Amino acid sequence: MLDLLSNNEYLVKKNVHSYRQGDLFIAHDVNSGSLHILDEDTYEVLKAIEELQEASKQVNEEGIRQLLWQSGNQLTVEELSEIVEELGELRQQGTLFSREAEQVLPAYPEKPIVKAICLHVAHDCNLRCKYCFAETGAFGGSRSMMDLETGKKGIDFVLDLSGHRNHCEVDFFGGEPLLNFGLIRSLVEYGRKAAADRNKTIKFTLTTNGILLNDKIQEYLEQEDISVVLSLDGRPEVHDRMRPFSDGRGSYAKVTPLIKQFAAKRPESSPYALGTYYYVRGTYTHYNPDFDQDVLHMADLGIDQISVEPVVASPEAPYAFQEGDLEKICEAYDRLGEELLSRRGQDKEFNFFHFNVALDQGPCMIKRLSGCGAGHEYVAISPEGDLYPCHQFVGQEDYKLGSLYAENPNQLKEELVKSFRSAHIYKKPLCRECWARFACSGGCHAANVSFTKSLTDVYTLGCELQKKRLEVALYLKIKEIQHNHNPLSLA
Amino acid sequence: MAKHIQTIVKANLSSTVKTGGCGKCQTSCQSACKTSCTVGNQVCVK
C-alpha cells in the first residue's frame, strides 16, 4: 500500500485531511467525502506519511517508524504493520486515499439559465452599519427605491431566463427592503400569478435588519410563506457599536424583541434553509473575535437558527481583522462547537449555520466545483434595473451584466458570464491543492475580487476561517452520528 | 472489526461527477451573507 504513496503522484496532505479536534483524531477523505476516527498512533502515522512526502523521501514502514521514534512514539513493527494494513483495506474500499474524480466541468448551455435573482427594492436604509458593503444602503450611488415596473420586469426576467427550471428564487434585498414594503406585497402577488401562468413556482425570501418588523408585516410574511433572514450581531454592546441608527443610537433595543417574536413563530425552521425558514445572522469583526459569546447570547434569547460570519473589510478599516485575530477566532469556533454539543437535547439548543454539513446527502461534485452561480445562475438587480453578478457587485460598473431596460434585457454581457462560469476550483491554483476545496467551492467571488482583484485568486484569510469551520463541522457530525447510535455517549 | 480506524461516514462523492449536475438545487451564496446557503452546507434535492 505504502509504495503507492512514494512517487508523490498522490499527495496525502491534499487528499486526506487528518487533524485533532476535541477528544478525536479525525481523517476526512476529501475525494470520497468519507469520514473516519483514528487512534492516536494511526493519526501520527498519517502525519509521518505527509512529512515524508513533503521531504520527497521514500514512504515506507522504516521511514515512518524513524519519524515516530524521533517524536517519542515507540510504535512496534507489528503495530505499524497492523495500521498500514487497515489503511490499505480502506483504500481498497475507496474511503481513504481515494483518487480525485476526473476533471469534469459543468456543461452550461450557451444562454445562461438564471434561476435566482436578488431584487434590490430599496437602496436606502434606516441604519448606518459601519461594515456595510452597500455603503449604508446606497451602493455608491444615490439613495433610491425600486418602482413597480422595474420589479415586475425583474420577475419576468427570472421566469424567462430560468428556462426549463420550474423553481425560481427571488430575494428581497436592500439597503433595507422593508422601506419598500408596498412594492414587496405587489411583487409577491404579481410573481405568484406570473409563475403559475408558466407552471412555475417562486420561492421568496427577505433579508432585513428587523427595524420595521411590526405585527402587520410579521403576519404577512407568515401568510405568504416568505423565508426571512434577520440581522443581529449578538451582545448589545457588540451590536450597537456596528449597527447604529443615523443619529448614533444603537439599534439592539429596537430590533431584539421583534426578532425574538418572529423567530418564535417558526420553531421548525430547517437548518439547511429548506422550505420556509428564518435565520438570524450576524457579522463579527476585529472588535469581537470572541464571537462565540455573541452566538450564545442569541441562543440564550431563544433564537435557535444562527449564522454569524466574519466581516470582509479593506485592511485599513478599524474593524478589519488584524494579525493575531485568527488564533482567537479559531479558539472561538472550538468553544462554540463544544457548547453546541453540550446543549444538544437541552434547553437553549441551537443550530450554527456554518457547522451544518450534509456529507452523504450533500451537493454533487459539479455543484461543488462551480460554487454559487453568481453571474450566470444568480443575478442581482438594482433599483434602476441594472443587472450585476450578485448583490455584492451592485454599483461596480466593470461588473454590470446588462439592464432590464436594454433593447434585449435577457442578453447578459457574454464576457462577464464566461469569466464567472470559468472561475471554478480547477482554475484557482490555491484551491487545487487545498483539502477543503469541495466544501468551500473556491470562496466568495466578491471577497476574492475585493482582496486580489481577480476571480481566480482567493482571499486567504477567508480560506483559513473556512477550513477551521469545516474541521469543527466534521467533528460535530461524528459526534452526532455517535450520539444517534448511542444516545448516552454524550451524557 | 478494525482496531485502529473507525469509519463513521462512507461516501462516494467522486461518483456524483457522473450522476450530478442537474442544477435543481437552490441557490447558494459563498459569502453566506444572504438567505441562501453555502455550497458545503447544502443538501442535494434530487
Coordinates of C-alpha atoms in Angstrom, one line a residue:
Chain A
M1 CA 0.0 0.0 0.0
L2 CA 2.7 2.5 1.0
D3 CA 4.6 2.2 -2.3
L4 CA 1.7 3.8 -3.9
L5 CA 2.3 6.9 -1.9
S6 CA 6.0 7.1 -2.7
N7 CA 6.1 8.6 -6.0
N8 CA 4.3 11.8 -4.8
E9 CA 1.8 11.4 -7.5
Y10 CA -0.8 11.1 -4.8
L11 CA -0.3 13.8 -2.1
V12 CA -1.9 12.8 1.2
K13 CA -1.9 16.3 2.5
K14 CA -4.1 17.4 -0.3
N15 CA -6.4 14.4 -0.4
V16 CA -6.8 13.2 3.2
H17 CA -7.2 15.8 6.0
S18 CA -6.2 14.3 9.3
Y19 CA -6.5 16.5 12.4
R20 CA -7.3 16.6 16.1
Q21 CA -10.5 18.2 17.3
G22 CA -11.7 17.9 20.8
D23 CA -11.1 14.4 22.0
L24 CA -11.0 12.9 18.5
F25 CA -8.4 12.2 15.8
I26 CA -10.2 12.6 12.5
A27 CA -9.4 11.7 8.9
H28 CA -11.5 13.2 6.2
D29 CA -11.1 11.6 2.8
V30 CA -11.5 14.6 0.5
N31 CA -12.4 12.9 -2.8
S32 CA -14.9 10.4 -1.5
G33 CA -16.2 12.6 1.4
S34 CA -15.8 9.7 3.9
L35 CA -15.0 10.3 7.5
H36 CA -13.0 8.2 10.0
I37 CA -12.0 8.3 13.6
L38 CA -8.4 7.3 14.2
D39 CA -6.5 6.2 17.2
E40 CA -3.5 8.4 18.1
D41 CA -0.9 6.1 16.6
T42 CA -2.7 6.0 13.2
Y43 CA -3.0 9.8 13.3
E44 CA 0.7 10.0 13.8
V45 CA 1.4 7.5 11.0
L46 CA -0.7 9.7 8.6
K47 CA 1.2 12.8 9.7
A48 CA 4.5 10.9 9.2
I49 CA 3.5 9.9 5.7
E50 CA 2.7 13.6 4.9
E51 CA 6.1 14.6 6.3
L52 CA 8.0 12.0 4.2
Q53 CA 6.1 13.1 1.1
E54 CA 6.9 16.7 1.7
A55 CA 10.6 15.9 2.1
S56 CA 10.4 13.8 -1.1
K57 CA 11.5 10.8 0.8
Q58 CA 10.5 7.2 0.3
V59 CA 7.3 6.3 2.1
N60 CA 7.9 3.0 3.8
E61 CA 7.4 1.5 7.2
E62 CA 11.1 2.1 8.1
G63 CA 10.8 5.8 7.4
I64 CA 7.6 6.2 9.2
R65 CA 8.9 4.4 12.3
Q66 CA 12.0 6.6 12.3
L67 CA 9.9 9.7 12.3
L68 CA 7.6 8.4 15.0
W69 CA 10.6 7.4 17.2
Q70 CA 12.0 10.9 16.8
S71 CA 8.8 12.3 18.3
G72 CA 8.8 9.8 21.1
N73 CA 6.3 7.3 19.7
Q74 CA 7.8 3.8 20.1
L75 CA 5.3 2.0 17.8
T76 CA 6.4 -1.6 17.3
V77 CA 7.0 -3.1 13.9
E78 CA 3.9 -5.3 14.4
E79 CA 1.7 -2.4 15.4
L80 CA 2.7 -0.3 12.4
S81 CA 2.1 -3.2 10.0
E82 CA -1.4 -3.6 11.5
I83 CA -2.1 0.1 11.0
V84 CA -0.8 0.0 7.4
E85 CA -2.9 -3.0 6.7
E86 CA -6.1 -1.2 7.9
L87 CA -5.2 1.8 5.9
G88 CA -4.8 -0.4 2.9
E89 CA -8.2 -2.0 3.5
L90 CA -9.9 1.4 3.5
R91 CA -8.0 2.3 0.4
Q92 CA -9.4 -0.8 -1.3
Q93 CA -12.9 0.2 -0.2
G94 CA -12.4 3.7 -1.7
T95 CA -13.0 5.5 1.6
L96 CA -9.4 6.6 2.2
F97 CA -6.6 7.7 -0.2
S98 CA -9.3 7.8 -2.8
R99 CA -8.5 9.2 -6.2
E100 CA -9.7 12.6 -7.3
A101 CA -12.5 12.3 -9.8
E102 CA -11.7 13.0 -13.4
Q103 CA -12.0 16.7 -14.1
V104 CA -15.5 17.1 -15.5
L105 CA -16.6 20.6 -15.7
P106 CA -20.2 21.8 -15.6
A107 CA -21.8 21.7 -19.0
Y108 CA -23.5 25.0 -19.4
P109 CA -26.0 25.9 -22.1
E110 CA -24.8 28.8 -24.3
K111 CA -27.6 31.0 -22.9
P112 CA -27.4 31.3 -19.1
I113 CA -30.2 29.8 -17.1
V114 CA -30.9 32.3 -14.4
K115 CA -32.9 30.7 -11.6
A116 CA -32.5 33.2 -8.8
I117 CA -32.5 37.0 -8.5
C118 CA -31.7 39.4 -5.8
L119 CA -34.1 42.3 -6.1
H120 CA -32.7 45.5 -4.5
V121 CA -36.0 47.0 -3.8
A122 CA -34.6 49.8 -1.6
H123 CA -31.2 51.4 -1.9
D124 CA -31.7 53.2 1.4
C125 CA -31.5 52.1 4.9
N126 CA -32.7 53.1 8.4
L127 CA -29.4 52.0 9.9
R128 CA -25.8 53.2 9.3
C129 CA -24.0 49.9 9.9
K130 CA -20.2 50.6 9.9
Y131 CA -19.2 47.5 7.9
C132 CA -21.9 47.7 5.3
F133 CA -20.6 46.7 1.9
A134 CA -23.6 48.6 0.4
E135 CA -22.2 51.8 1.9
T136 CA -25.2 52.1 4.3
G137 CA -27.6 51.2 1.5
A138 CA -26.8 53.4 -1.4
F139 CA -24.2 51.1 -3.0
G140 CA -22.0 54.0 -4.0
G141 CA -24.9 55.7 -5.8
S142 CA -27.9 57.8 -4.7
R143 CA -30.5 56.6 -2.3
S144 CA -33.4 55.2 -4.3
M145 CA -36.4 52.9 -4.3
M146 CA -37.2 50.3 -7.0
D147 CA -40.5 51.1 -8.7
L148 CA -43.3 48.6 -9.6
E149 CA -42.4 48.5 -13.4
T150 CA -38.8 47.6 -12.7
G151 CA -39.8 45.0 -10.1
K152 CA -42.2 43.3 -12.5
K153 CA -39.6 43.3 -15.2
G154 CA -37.2 41.6 -12.8
I155 CA -39.7 38.9 -12.1
D156 CA -40.4 38.4 -15.8
F157 CA -36.6 38.3 -16.3
V158 CA -36.1 35.3 -14.0
L159 CA -39.1 33.5 -15.2
D160 CA -37.9 33.9 -18.8
L161 CA -34.3 33.0 -18.2
S162 CA -34.9 30.1 -15.9
G163 CA -35.8 28.0 -19.0
H164 CA -37.0 24.5 -18.1
R165 CA -36.3 25.0 -14.3
N166 CA -39.6 25.1 -12.5
H167 CA -38.4 26.5 -9.2
C168 CA -37.2 30.1 -9.2
E169 CA -36.0 32.2 -6.2
V170 CA -36.5 35.8 -5.6
D171 CA -34.8 37.5 -2.7
F172 CA -35.9 41.0 -1.5
F173 CA -32.8 42.8 -0.5
G174 CA -31.5 46.3 0.1
G175 CA -30.5 48.6 1.8
E176 CA -33.4 47.8 3.9
P177 CA -36.1 46.2 1.8
L178 CA -39.0 46.8 4.3
L179 CA -38.6 50.5 3.5
N180 CA -40.4 49.5 0.3
F181 CA -42.9 47.0 1.7
G182 CA -45.7 48.1 -0.6
L183 CA -43.6 47.0 -3.6
I184 CA -42.8 43.7 -1.9
R185 CA -46.5 43.0 -1.5
S186 CA -47.2 43.9 -5.1
L187 CA -44.4 41.8 -6.4
V188 CA -45.3 38.7 -4.4
E189 CA -48.8 38.9 -5.8
Y190 CA -47.5 39.5 -9.3
G191 CA -44.8 36.9 -9.1
R192 CA -47.1 34.1 -7.8
K193 CA -49.5 34.7 -10.7
A194 CA -46.9 35.1 -13.4
A195 CA -45.1 32.0 -12.2
A196 CA -48.3 30.0 -12.1
D197 CA -49.1 31.1 -15.7
R198 CA -45.9 29.3 -16.7
N199 CA -46.3 26.3 -14.5
K200 CA -43.5 27.5 -12.2
T201 CA -43.2 28.5 -8.6
I202 CA -41.2 31.2 -6.9
K203 CA -39.7 30.9 -3.5
F204 CA -39.5 34.3 -1.9
T205 CA -37.0 35.4 0.8
L206 CA -36.4 38.6 2.6
T207 CA -33.2 39.9 4.2
T208 CA -34.0 42.6 6.8
N209 CA -32.5 44.4 9.8
G210 CA -35.8 44.0 11.7
I211 CA -36.4 47.7 12.5
L212 CA -39.8 47.7 10.7
L213 CA -40.8 44.2 11.5
N214 CA -44.1 45.1 13.1
D215 CA -47.1 42.8 13.8
K216 CA -48.7 43.5 10.4
I217 CA -45.5 42.7 8.5
Q218 CA -44.8 39.6 10.5
E219 CA -48.3 38.3 9.9
Y220 CA -47.9 39.0 6.2
L221 CA -44.6 37.1 6.0
E222 CA -46.2 34.2 7.7
Q223 CA -49.3 34.2 5.4
E224 CA -47.1 34.3 2.3
D225 CA -44.6 31.7 3.5
I226 CA -41.7 34.1 2.9
S227 CA -38.4 32.9 4.3
V228 CA -36.6 35.6 6.4
V229 CA -33.1 36.4 7.3
L230 CA -32.8 38.8 10.2
S231 CA -29.7 40.7 11.2
L232 CA -28.5 40.7 14.8
D233 CA -24.8 40.8 15.8
G234 CA -25.1 39.4 19.3
R235 CA -24.4 41.1 22.7
P236 CA -25.9 44.6 23.0
E237 CA -22.6 46.4 23.1
V238 CA -21.3 44.4 20.1
H239 CA -24.4 45.0 18.0
D240 CA -24.7 48.7 18.9
R241 CA -21.1 49.5 18.1
M242 CA -21.5 48.4 14.5
R243 CA -25.3 48.8 13.8
P244 CA -26.4 52.3 14.9
F245 CA -29.2 54.5 13.7
S246 CA -28.2 57.6 11.7
D247 CA -28.1 59.6 15.0
G248 CA -25.7 57.2 16.5
R249 CA -28.1 55.4 18.8
G250 CA -27.7 51.6 18.9
S251 CA -30.4 49.5 17.4
Y252 CA -30.2 46.4 19.6
A253 CA -33.1 47.5 21.9
K254 CA -35.4 48.1 19.0
V255 CA -34.7 45.0 16.9
T256 CA -34.2 42.3 19.5
P257 CA -37.8 42.0 20.8
L258 CA -39.1 41.9 17.2
I259 CA -36.6 39.3 16.1
K260 CA -37.3 37.1 19.1
Q261 CA -41.1 37.5 18.4
F262 CA -40.6 36.5 14.8
A263 CA -38.2 33.6 15.5
A264 CA -40.8 32.1 17.9
K265 CA -43.3 31.8 15.0
R266 CA -41.0 29.4 13.1
P267 CA -39.9 26.8 15.6
E268 CA -39.5 24.1 12.8
S269 CA -37.1 26.1 10.6
S270 CA -34.7 23.9 8.6
P271 CA -31.0 24.3 9.5
Y272 CA -30.3 23.7 5.8
A273 CA -32.5 26.6 4.7
L274 CA -35.2 24.4 3.2
G275 CA -38.8 25.2 3.0
T276 CA -40.0 28.3 4.8
Y277 CA -37.4 29.3 7.4
Y278 CA -35.9 32.0 9.4
Y279 CA -32.3 32.6 10.2
V280 CA -30.8 35.2 12.4
R281 CA -27.4 36.3 11.1
G282 CA -24.7 38.5 12.4
T283 CA -21.2 39.7 11.5
Y284 CA -18.2 39.5 13.7
T285 CA -15.2 41.8 13.3
H286 CA -11.8 42.6 14.9
Y287 CA -13.8 44.0 17.8
N288 CA -15.3 40.7 18.8
P289 CA -13.1 37.7 17.9
D290 CA -14.8 36.0 20.9
F291 CA -18.0 36.0 18.7
D292 CA -19.0 32.6 20.3
Q293 CA -20.2 34.7 23.2
D294 CA -22.5 36.6 20.7
V295 CA -23.9 33.3 19.3
L296 CA -24.6 32.1 22.8
H297 CA -26.2 35.4 23.7
M298 CA -28.6 34.9 20.8
A299 CA -29.2 31.3 21.7
D300 CA -30.0 32.4 25.3
L301 CA -32.6 34.7 23.8
G302 CA -34.4 31.7 22.4
I303 CA -33.1 32.1 18.8
D304 CA -32.2 28.7 17.5
Q305 CA -31.1 29.2 13.9
I306 CA -28.0 31.3 14.0
S307 CA -25.4 32.3 11.4
V308 CA -22.5 34.6 12.3
E309 CA -19.9 35.4 9.7
P310 CA -16.6 37.1 9.5
V311 CA -16.6 40.7 8.2
V312 CA -15.0 41.2 4.8
A313 CA -13.3 44.6 5.0
S314 CA -10.4 46.5 3.5
P315 CA -7.3 46.2 5.7
E316 CA -7.3 49.9 6.7
A317 CA -10.8 49.7 8.2
P318 CA -10.5 49.8 12.1
Y319 CA -12.8 46.8 12.4
A320 CA -10.9 44.7 9.8
F321 CA -9.1 41.6 11.2
Q322 CA -5.6 42.1 12.3
E323 CA -2.6 39.9 13.0
G324 CA -3.4 37.7 16.0
D325 CA -7.1 37.7 15.5
L326 CA -7.1 34.3 13.6
E327 CA -5.9 32.4 16.6
K328 CA -8.6 33.9 18.8
I329 CA -11.3 33.3 16.2
C330 CA -10.3 29.6 15.8
E331 CA -10.5 29.2 19.6
A332 CA -13.9 30.8 19.4
Y333 CA -15.1 28.2 16.8
D334 CA -13.6 25.4 19.1
R335 CA -15.5 26.7 22.1
L336 CA -18.7 27.2 20.1
G337 CA -18.5 23.6 18.8
E338 CA -18.2 22.2 22.4
E339 CA -21.1 24.5 23.6
L340 CA -23.3 23.4 20.8
L341 CA -22.6 19.8 21.7
S342 CA -23.3 20.3 25.4
R343 CA -26.7 21.9 24.6
R344 CA -27.9 19.1 22.3
G345 CA -31.2 17.9 23.6
Q346 CA -31.1 20.6 26.3
D347 CA -32.9 23.9 26.8
K348 CA -31.4 26.7 24.5
E349 CA -30.2 24.2 21.9
F350 CA -29.3 25.9 18.6
N351 CA -28.0 25.4 15.1
F352 CA -25.0 27.3 13.9
F353 CA -25.2 27.6 10.1
H354 CA -21.5 27.1 9.3
F355 CA -21.4 23.9 11.3
N356 CA -24.0 22.3 9.2
V357 CA -22.6 19.8 6.7
A358 CA -24.5 17.2 4.8
L359 CA -21.9 14.7 3.9
D360 CA -23.7 11.8 2.2
Q361 CA -26.7 13.9 1.2
G362 CA -24.6 16.9 0.2
P363 CA -24.4 18.5 -3.2
C364 CA -22.9 16.7 -6.2
M365 CA -19.3 17.3 -7.3
I366 CA -20.5 19.5 -10.2
K367 CA -22.1 21.9 -7.8
R368 CA -19.1 21.8 -5.5
L369 CA -16.8 22.7 -8.4
S370 CA -18.8 25.6 -9.7
G371 CA -19.8 27.3 -6.5
C372 CA -22.6 29.9 -6.1
G373 CA -23.5 30.5 -9.7
A374 CA -23.2 34.3 -9.4
G375 CA -23.2 36.0 -12.8
H376 CA -25.0 33.2 -14.7
E377 CA -27.5 31.3 -12.4
Y378 CA -27.9 34.2 -10.0
V379 CA -28.2 37.9 -10.8
A380 CA -28.7 41.0 -8.6
I381 CA -30.9 43.8 -9.9
S382 CA -30.5 47.4 -8.7
P383 CA -33.5 49.8 -8.2
E384 CA -32.7 51.2 -11.7
G385 CA -32.9 47.8 -13.3
D386 CA -29.2 47.3 -13.8
L387 CA -28.0 43.7 -13.6
Y388 CA -24.9 42.5 -11.7
P389 CA -23.4 39.1 -10.9
C390 CA -24.5 39.3 -7.2
H391 CA -25.6 41.7 -4.6
Q392 CA -22.0 42.4 -3.6
F393 CA -21.1 43.6 -7.0
V394 CA -24.0 46.0 -7.4
G395 CA -22.8 49.5 -8.3
Q396 CA -19.5 48.3 -9.7
E397 CA -19.6 49.5 -13.3
D398 CA -17.0 46.9 -14.5
Y399 CA -19.3 44.1 -13.4
K400 CA -22.5 45.4 -14.9
L401 CA -24.1 42.5 -16.8
G402 CA -26.9 44.4 -18.5
S403 CA -30.1 46.2 -17.8
L404 CA -33.8 45.4 -17.7
Y405 CA -34.3 48.5 -19.8
A406 CA -31.8 47.4 -22.6
E407 CA -33.2 46.6 -26.0
N408 CA -32.8 42.9 -25.2
P409 CA -32.8 42.7 -21.3
N410 CA -32.3 38.9 -21.5
Q411 CA -28.9 39.3 -23.2
L412 CA -26.2 39.3 -20.5
K413 CA -22.7 40.5 -21.2
E414 CA -21.1 37.4 -22.6
E415 CA -17.6 38.0 -21.4
L416 CA -18.6 38.5 -17.8
V417 CA -20.9 35.4 -17.8
K418 CA -17.9 33.5 -19.2
S419 CA -15.5 34.8 -16.6
F420 CA -17.8 33.8 -13.7
R421 CA -18.6 30.4 -15.2
S422 CA -15.0 29.7 -15.5
A423 CA -14.0 30.8 -12.0
H424 CA -14.3 27.2 -10.7
I425 CA -11.9 25.3 -8.4
Y426 CA -9.8 23.9 -11.2
K427 CA -8.9 27.5 -12.3
K428 CA -7.9 28.5 -8.8
P429 CA -4.3 27.5 -8.1
L430 CA -4.6 27.5 -4.3
C431 CA -7.9 25.6 -4.3
R432 CA -6.4 22.8 -6.4
E433 CA -4.1 21.9 -3.5
C434 CA -6.5 22.6 -0.7
W435 CA -8.2 19.8 1.3
A436 CA -11.3 21.9 1.8
R437 CA -11.9 22.5 -1.9
F438 CA -15.1 20.6 -2.3
A439 CA -16.7 22.1 0.7
C440 CA -15.9 25.8 0.1
S441 CA -16.0 25.8 -3.7
G442 CA -13.4 28.4 -4.0
G443 CA -14.8 31.0 -1.7
C444 CA -16.9 34.1 -2.4
H445 CA -16.2 35.8 -5.8
A446 CA -16.8 39.2 -4.4
A447 CA -14.4 38.7 -1.5
N448 CA -11.8 37.3 -3.8
V449 CA -12.1 40.2 -6.2
S450 CA -12.1 42.7 -3.4
F451 CA -8.8 41.3 -2.0
T452 CA -7.0 40.0 -5.0
K453 CA -8.6 41.9 -7.9
S454 CA -9.1 38.5 -9.5
L455 CA -11.8 35.9 -9.7
T456 CA -9.3 33.1 -9.6
D457 CA -7.0 34.2 -6.8
V458 CA -8.5 33.7 -3.4
Y459 CA -8.9 35.7 -0.2
T460 CA -6.6 33.6 2.0
L461 CA -7.9 34.7 5.4
G462 CA -11.3 33.6 4.3
C463 CA -9.7 30.2 3.4
E464 CA -8.3 29.8 6.9
L465 CA -11.7 30.6 8.5
Q466 CA -13.5 28.2 6.1
K467 CA -11.1 25.4 7.0
K468 CA -11.5 25.9 10.7
R469 CA -15.3 25.9 10.4
L470 CA -15.2 22.7 8.4
E471 CA -13.0 21.0 10.9
V472 CA -15.4 21.7 13.7
A473 CA -18.4 20.9 11.5
L474 CA -17.0 17.4 10.7
Y475 CA -16.2 16.8 14.3
L476 CA -19.8 17.7 15.3
K477 CA -21.0 15.4 12.5
I478 CA -19.1 12.5 14.0
K479 CA -20.4 13.3 17.5
E480 CA -24.0 13.5 16.1
I481 CA -23.7 10.1 14.5
Q482 CA -22.1 8.6 17.6
H483 CA -24.9 10.1 19.7
N484 CA -27.6 8.7 17.4
H485 CA -26.1 5.2 17.7
N486 CA -25.6 5.5 21.4
P487 CA -27.5 8.4 22.9
L488 CA -25.7 8.1 26.2
S489 CA -22.3 8.7 24.6
L490 CA -22.5 12.4 25.1
A491 CA -24.0 12.3 28.5
Chain B
M1 CA -13.5 -5.1 13.3
A2 CA -10.8 -2.6 12.7
K3 CA -8.7 -1.9 15.7
H4 CA -7.2 1.5 14.8
I5 CA -9.7 3.2 12.5
Q6 CA -13.4 3.5 12.8
T7 CA -15.3 4.6 9.7
I8 CA -18.1 7.0 10.5
V9 CA -19.3 8.0 7.1
K10 CA -18.8 6.1 3.9
A11 CA -19.4 8.4 0.9
N12 CA -18.7 8.3 -2.7
L13 CA -18.6 11.9 -3.8
S14 CA -16.5 11.3 -6.8
S15 CA -19.2 9.2 -8.4
T16 CA -21.5 12.2 -8.5
V17 CA -19.4 13.7 -11.3
K18 CA -21.4 11.3 -13.5
T19 CA -24.8 11.4 -11.7
G20 CA -25.0 15.1 -10.7
G21 CA -25.2 18.4 -12.3
C22 CA -29.0 18.6 -12.7
G23 CA -28.9 22.2 -11.4
K24 CA -32.1 21.9 -9.5
C25 CA -30.5 22.7 -6.1
Q26 CA -31.4 26.0 -4.5
T27 CA -29.0 28.9 -5.0
S28 CA -26.1 29.1 -2.7
C29 CA -24.1 32.1 -1.5
Q30 CA -20.4 31.6 -0.9
S31 CA -20.2 34.6 1.4
A32 CA -23.3 33.4 3.3
C33 CA -24.3 37.0 3.9
K34 CA -27.7 36.3 2.4
T35 CA -30.6 33.9 2.7
S36 CA -29.2 31.1 0.6
C37 CA -26.7 28.6 1.9
T38 CA -23.0 28.0 1.2
V39 CA -22.4 25.0 -1.1
G40 CA -20.8 23.0 1.7
N41 CA -23.9 23.5 3.8
Q42 CA -26.4 22.5 1.2
V43 CA -28.3 19.3 0.7
C44 CA -29.0 17.7 -2.7
V45 CA -32.7 18.0 -3.7
K46 CA -32.5 15.0 -6.0

